């Protein structure tokens, strides 16, 4: 099994982040071609809304579980031996489109718009907004 190369450790705000070069995973020709929403599509999804709630999904894609084939592609070499990621790690070129597709499937039918790592929820009035907001959390 070929492991990803170690690149660097970056310390930001007292938190260390390991950086690996996922050349093998990023070189797959079968790239995910799921479309990212255009500005117009986002505005159409939010059209008619009067009340908005914003949820910050920063780092949420790190919770997306990988299948066994994908886990092999993101195996990394550490001082203690090989480590296989179970969830989507930083450094994969397709993270944005994978996350977009996952959220679109997950929140299908709900009055939401996803913009990079923010989720906007909109409804036409206060009572509907308060009734429907829990349905996003229930998903």
PDB file of C-alpha atoms in Angstrom:
ATOM      1  CA  UNK A   1       0.000   0.000   0.000  1.00  0.00           C
ATOM      2  CA  UNK A   2       1.405   3.388  -1.011  1.00  0.00           C
ATOM      3  CA  UNK A   3       1.054   6.046   1.673  1.00  0.00           C
ATOM      4  CA  UNK A   4       0.708   9.799   1.201  1.00  0.00           C
ATOM      5  CA  UNK A   5       3.829  11.895   1.635  1.00  0.00           C
ATOM      6  CA  UNK A   6       4.221  14.053   4.725  1.00  0.00           C
ATOM      7  CA  UNK A   7       4.391  17.771   3.912  1.00  0.00           C
ATOM      8  CA  UNK A   8       4.389  19.928   7.063  1.00  0.00           C
ATOM      9  CA  UNK A   9       2.823  20.710  10.410  1.00  0.00           C
ATOM     10  CA  UNK A  10       1.182  24.115  10.639  1.00  0.00           C
ATOM     11  CA  UNK A  11       0.369  25.564  14.044  1.00  0.00           C
ATOM     12  CA  UNK A  12      -2.438  28.115  14.014  1.00  0.00           C
ATOM     13  CA  UNK A  13      -4.031  29.458  17.203  1.00  0.00           C
ATOM     14  CA  UNK A  14      -2.197  26.804  19.208  1.00  0.00           C
ATOM     15  CA  UNK A  15      -3.645  23.928  17.147  1.00  0.00           C
ATOM     16  CA  UNK A  16      -1.313  21.740  15.070  1.00  0.00           C
ATOM     17  CA  UNK A  17      -2.471  20.593  11.633  1.00  0.00           C
ATOM     18  CA  UNK A  18      -0.658  17.847   9.749  1.00  0.00           C
ATOM     19  CA  UNK A  19      -0.432  18.376   6.011  1.00  0.00           C
ATOM     20  CA  UNK A  20      -0.107  15.386   3.697  1.00  0.00           C
ATOM     21  CA  UNK A  21       0.340  15.362  -0.054  1.00  0.00           C
ATOM     22  CA  UNK A  22      -2.511  13.202  -1.374  1.00  0.00           C
ATOM     23  CA  UNK A  23      -1.054  12.875  -4.879  1.00  0.00           C
ATOM     24  CA  UNK A  24      -2.578   9.436  -5.442  1.00  0.00           C
ATOM     25  CA  UNK A  25      -6.095  10.469  -4.365  1.00  0.00           C
ATOM     26  CA  UNK A  26      -5.979  13.752  -6.295  1.00  0.00           C
ATOM     27  CA  UNK A  27      -4.760  12.049  -9.497  1.00  0.00           C
ATOM     28  CA  UNK A  28      -7.865   9.881  -9.973  1.00  0.00           C
ATOM     29  CA  UNK A  29      -9.235  10.584 -13.470  1.00  0.00           C
ATOM     30  CA  UNK A  30     -12.830   9.887 -12.364  1.00  0.00           C
ATOM     31  CA  UNK A  31     -13.157  13.276 -10.672  1.00  0.00           C
ATOM     32  CA  UNK A  32     -16.478  14.073  -9.078  1.00  0.00           C
ATOM     33  CA  UNK A  33     -18.224  16.405 -11.513  1.00  0.00           C
ATOM     34  CA  UNK A  34     -21.077  17.412  -9.238  1.00  0.00           C
ATOM     35  CA  UNK A  35     -21.876  21.064 -10.018  1.00  0.00           C
ATOM     36  CA  UNK A  36     -21.367  23.784  -7.445  1.00  0.00           C
ATOM     37  CA  UNK A  37     -24.385  26.153  -7.305  1.00  0.00           C
ATOM     38  CA  UNK A  38     -24.192  29.423  -9.183  1.00  0.00           C
ATOM     39  CA  UNK A  39     -25.088  32.723  -7.547  1.00  0.00           C
ATOM     40  CA  UNK A  40     -28.349  32.740  -9.511  1.00  0.00           C
ATOM     41  CA  UNK A  41     -29.296  29.268  -8.233  1.00  0.00           C
ATOM     42  CA  UNK A  42     -28.610  30.321  -4.648  1.00  0.00           C
ATOM     43  CA  UNK A  43     -30.827  33.400  -5.032  1.00  0.00           C
ATOM     44  CA  UNK A  44     -33.627  31.294  -6.569  1.00  0.00           C
ATOM     45  CA  UNK A  45     -33.473  28.929  -3.562  1.00  0.00           C
ATOM     46  CA  UNK A  46     -33.741  31.890  -1.184  1.00  0.00           C
ATOM     47  CA  UNK A  47     -36.414  33.729  -3.183  1.00  0.00           C
ATOM     48  CA  UNK A  48     -39.464  34.781  -1.207  1.00  0.00           C
ATOM     49  CA  UNK A  49     -37.763  34.289   2.121  1.00  0.00           C
ATOM     50  CA  UNK A  50     -38.203  36.949   4.751  1.00  0.00           C
ATOM     51  CA  UNK A  51     -36.519  35.279   7.700  1.00  0.00           C
ATOM     52  CA  UNK A  52     -33.118  33.638   7.529  1.00  0.00           C
ATOM     53  CA  UNK A  53     -31.026  31.470   9.806  1.00  0.00           C
ATOM     54  CA  UNK A  54     -27.370  30.818   9.086  1.00  0.00           C
ATOM     55  CA  UNK A  55     -25.564  27.709  10.286  1.00  0.00           C
ATOM     56  CA  UNK A  56     -21.770  27.663  10.083  1.00  0.00           C
ATOM     57  CA  UNK A  57     -20.651  24.276   8.763  1.00  0.00           C
ATOM     58  CA  UNK A  58     -16.928  25.007   9.020  1.00  0.00           C
ATOM     59  CA  UNK A  59     -15.074  21.686   9.008  1.00  0.00           C
ATOM     60  CA  UNK A  60     -18.274  19.657   8.611  1.00  0.00           C
ATOM     61  CA  UNK A  61     -16.917  17.817   5.578  1.00  0.00           C
ATOM     62  CA  UNK A  62     -14.352  16.243   7.898  1.00  0.00           C
ATOM     63  CA  UNK A  63     -17.253  14.131   9.234  1.00  0.00           C
ATOM     64  CA  UNK A  64     -18.086  12.540   5.846  1.00  0.00           C
ATOM     65  CA  UNK A  65     -17.224   8.841   6.107  1.00  0.00           C
ATOM     66  CA  UNK A  66     -15.150   7.197   3.372  1.00  0.00           C
ATOM     67  CA  UNK A  67     -15.704   3.825   1.738  1.00  0.00           C
ATOM     68  CA  UNK A  68     -12.912   1.209   1.949  1.00  0.00           C
ATOM     69  CA  UNK A  69     -11.514   1.992  -1.520  1.00  0.00           C
ATOM     70  CA  UNK A  70     -11.244   5.691  -0.641  1.00  0.00           C
ATOM     71  CA  UNK A  71      -9.631   4.896   2.712  1.00  0.00           C
ATOM     72  CA  UNK A  72      -6.811   3.144   0.830  1.00  0.00           C
ATOM     73  CA  UNK A  73      -6.196   6.337  -1.170  1.00  0.00           C
ATOM     74  CA  UNK A  74      -5.814   8.507   1.936  1.00  0.00           C
ATOM     75  CA  UNK A  75      -3.502   6.270   3.956  1.00  0.00           C
ATOM     76  CA  UNK A  76      -0.647   8.329   5.371  1.00  0.00           C
ATOM     77  CA  UNK A  77       2.782   7.549   6.735  1.00  0.00           C
ATOM     78  CA  UNK A  78       3.339   8.620  10.354  1.00  0.00           C
ATOM     79  CA  UNK A  79       6.259   8.069  12.767  1.00  0.00           C
ATOM     80  CA  UNK A  80       4.133   5.321  14.369  1.00  0.00           C
ATOM     81  CA  UNK A  81       3.318   3.572  11.069  1.00  0.00           C
ATOM     82  CA  UNK A  82       0.538   3.811   8.503  1.00  0.00           C
ATOM     83  CA  UNK A  83      -2.691   5.652   9.358  1.00  0.00           C
ATOM     84  CA  UNK A  84      -5.900   5.208   7.369  1.00  0.00           C
ATOM     85  CA  UNK A  85      -8.355   8.091   7.519  1.00  0.00           C
ATOM     86  CA  UNK A  86     -11.952   7.035   8.172  1.00  0.00           C
ATOM     87  CA  UNK A  87     -13.402  10.401   7.137  1.00  0.00           C
ATOM     88  CA  UNK A  88     -12.624  12.916   4.404  1.00  0.00           C
ATOM     89  CA  UNK A  89      -9.341  14.692   5.296  1.00  0.00           C
ATOM     90  CA  UNK A  90      -7.981  18.114   4.352  1.00  0.00           C
ATOM     91  CA  UNK A  91      -6.060  18.192   1.083  1.00  0.00           C
ATOM     92  CA  UNK A  92      -8.359  16.295  -1.275  1.00  0.00           C
ATOM     93  CA  UNK A  93      -9.077  18.351  -4.387  1.00  0.00           C
ATOM     94  CA  UNK A  94     -12.675  17.152  -4.637  1.00  0.00           C
ATOM     95  CA  UNK A  95     -13.699  17.997  -1.037  1.00  0.00           C
ATOM     96  CA  UNK A  96     -15.906  20.930  -2.090  1.00  0.00           C
ATOM     97  CA  UNK A  97     -17.942  19.025  -4.640  1.00  0.00           C
ATOM     98  CA  UNK A  98     -18.221  15.929  -2.423  1.00  0.00           C
ATOM     99  CA  UNK A  99     -19.503  18.105   0.421  1.00  0.00           C
ATOM    100  CA  UNK A 100     -21.939  19.957  -1.872  1.00  0.00           C
ATOM    101  CA  UNK A 101     -23.391  16.705  -3.211  1.00  0.00           C
ATOM    102  CA  UNK A 102     -23.705  15.235   0.292  1.00  0.00           C
ATOM    103  CA  UNK A 103     -25.523  18.320   1.615  1.00  0.00           C
ATOM    104  CA  UNK A 104     -27.840  18.515  -1.401  1.00  0.00           C
ATOM    105  CA  UNK A 105     -28.913  14.893  -0.878  1.00  0.00           C
ATOM    106  CA  UNK A 106     -29.132  15.290   2.892  1.00  0.00           C
ATOM    107  CA  UNK A 107     -31.229  18.488   2.836  1.00  0.00           C
ATOM    108  CA  UNK A 108     -33.346  17.713  -0.220  1.00  0.00           C
ATOM    109  CA  UNK A 109     -36.804  19.251   0.019  1.00  0.00           C
ATOM    110  CA  UNK A 110     -35.912  21.750   2.737  1.00  0.00           C
ATOM    111  CA  UNK A 111     -35.875  25.523   2.086  1.00  0.00           C
ATOM    112  CA  UNK A 112     -32.098  25.925   2.274  1.00  0.00           C
ATOM    113  CA  UNK A 113     -29.147  27.201   0.295  1.00  0.00           C
ATOM    114  CA  UNK A 114     -25.604  26.018   0.854  1.00  0.00           C
ATOM    115  CA  UNK A 115     -22.797  28.497   0.256  1.00  0.00           C
ATOM    116  CA  UNK A 116     -19.352  26.928   0.736  1.00  0.00           C
ATOM    117  CA  UNK A 117     -19.439  26.193   4.496  1.00  0.00           C
ATOM    118  CA  UNK A 118     -22.575  28.132   5.429  1.00  0.00           C
ATOM    119  CA  UNK A 119     -26.124  26.831   5.351  1.00  0.00           C
ATOM    120  CA  UNK A 120     -28.879  29.421   4.912  1.00  0.00           C
ATOM    121  CA  UNK A 121     -32.397  28.441   5.933  1.00  0.00           C
ATOM    122  CA  UNK A 122     -35.298  30.604   4.847  1.00  0.00           C
ATOM    123  CA  UNK A 123     -39.062  30.662   5.278  1.00  0.00           C
ATOM    124  CA  UNK A 124     -41.644  33.313   4.422  1.00  0.00           C
ATOM    125  CA  UNK A 125     -42.820  34.114   7.962  1.00  0.00           C
ATOM    126  CA  UNK A 126     -41.844  33.718  11.623  1.00  0.00           C
ATOM    127  CA  UNK A 127     -44.199  30.888  12.491  1.00  0.00           C
ATOM    128  CA  UNK A 128     -43.186  28.720   9.500  1.00  0.00           C
ATOM    129  CA  UNK A 129     -39.544  29.475  10.169  1.00  0.00           C
ATOM    130  CA  UNK A 130     -39.753  28.309  13.774  1.00  0.00           C
ATOM    131  CA  UNK A 131     -41.712  25.211  12.728  1.00  0.00           C
ATOM    132  CA  UNK A 132     -39.324  24.203   9.929  1.00  0.00           C
ATOM    133  CA  UNK A 133     -35.994  25.044  11.557  1.00  0.00           C
ATOM    134  CA  UNK A 134     -36.048  21.882  13.711  1.00  0.00           C
ATOM    135  CA  UNK A 135     -36.490  19.750  10.557  1.00  0.00           C
ATOM    136  CA  UNK A 136     -32.998  20.810   9.440  1.00  0.00           C
ATOM    137  CA  UNK A 137     -31.549  19.784  12.810  1.00  0.00           C
ATOM    138  CA  UNK A 138     -33.462  16.475  12.700  1.00  0.00           C
ATOM    139  CA  UNK A 139     -31.755  15.552   9.424  1.00  0.00           C
TER     140      UNK A 139
END
